[in-house]
Amino acid sequence: MAQKRITCYFHPDQLLFKPKYEWAFGLRLKHPESTKRAETIYKALKKHPQLFELKQPNKIPMKYIRETHRARLITLYNTASELTDLETFYTSVFPKLNSTKVDPINIRHAGCFCFDSGTPLDNTVWKASSWSAACSVEAANQLIQHPDKIYYALSRPPGHHATQSQYGGYCYLNNTAIAAKKLRKKGRVVILDLDFHHGNGTQDIFYHDDQVMTISLHGDPRFFFPFFWGYPDEAGQGKGLGYNLNFIFQKNTQIEEFHRILVHHALPRIEQFQPDYLVVAMGFDSFKEDPVGDFLFETQDYFTIAQELTKIKVPTMIVQEGGYSSKSLGLNAVSFLKGFLNS
Ligand code: Q9C
Ligand code: ZN
């Protein structure tokens, strides 16, 4: 059936969170996860009202967040909401502890809930992140009602690095996982993560699950964040064994190589699994000019990828993950989403 328009979800309160800095090799850098990212994508979508319908999501019920994240992590975000407007908390102590001494009411203990120093907490994180998750949940709810349509969650902050109990990699709530948990109640789900980085949080959340297959294509974690996860031998555990797949690529990868692995290795596994839903965790940090990722994708390559995804004919929603070249993000997102139309 010819697809008319893609419904896109975004809420302006996602822009309340404005991280200023991160540190790398002793240098203070401008934080790549800026509000400009979502703003440029939103503006680009708005230019094509015949292709994209922009909507605000409903507020996310807490129970959906609790299905994915530990109560103590949510408590920590509430603690951060009590910080003053002048305070931003960057974790610098990361004890590998899980004892009764760890107290999510105490912001200084945030390092127990965090695996990376580039992901700050302030009093806007909870509000922005819960609206970000509201976008993906709304898309999931709508997809259940209208499986023949395509939905896009303009989620920001991103989510795929966040695990049940830890944040990091600019991610606080795992928007993709929260949506997939919702879809899982109605059938089998594949999460296909095409962000430049491994989706370690999503992998972790569904690692023991045989109803949600997680597949990630990403830069070799020996050299790229998140460094400690995303290797091809991570295949799932228990019932989930065989339902997690990692494909790694080297620096400067171009679309030909990525396309080959996607079409000949990843997509056949999806078809074999026969999912009822596909959730694409999409990042544009694979773009040639991206300041964080290190692949060489062109704008038109995202269209090519999307066209391949439509061929498997599974009800699909897309969740925005990374992508930091604000200049090109709008065009890249439009290129990708266009690939889902008229298939
Ligand atoms: N200055 C996502 O794409 N640090 N997260 C990289 C670069 C972490 C990226 C340092 C990158 C996380 C959702
Ligand atoms: Zn990324």
CSV table of C-alpha atoms and ligand atoms in Angstrom, one decimal, residues 160-161 195-197 283 285 292 321-324, ligand 2:
chain,number,residue,atom,x,y,z
A,160,HIS,CA,20.3,3.6,23.2
A,161,HIS,CA,23.3,3.7,25.6
A,195,ASP,CA,23.6,4.5,15.0
A,196,PHE,CA,27.3,4.7,14.5
A,197,HIS,CA,27.8,3.5,18.1
A,283,GLY,CA,21.7,7.6,14.2
A,285,ASP,CA,26.6,10.0,13.2
A,292,VAL,CA,31.7,12.1,16.7
A,321,GLU,CA,19.4,8.3,18.4
A,322,GLY,CA,22.7,10.1,17.6
A,323,GLY,CA,24.0,12.3,14.8
A,324,TYR,CA,25.9,15.5,15.6
B,2,ZN,ZN,25.9,7.4,18.2
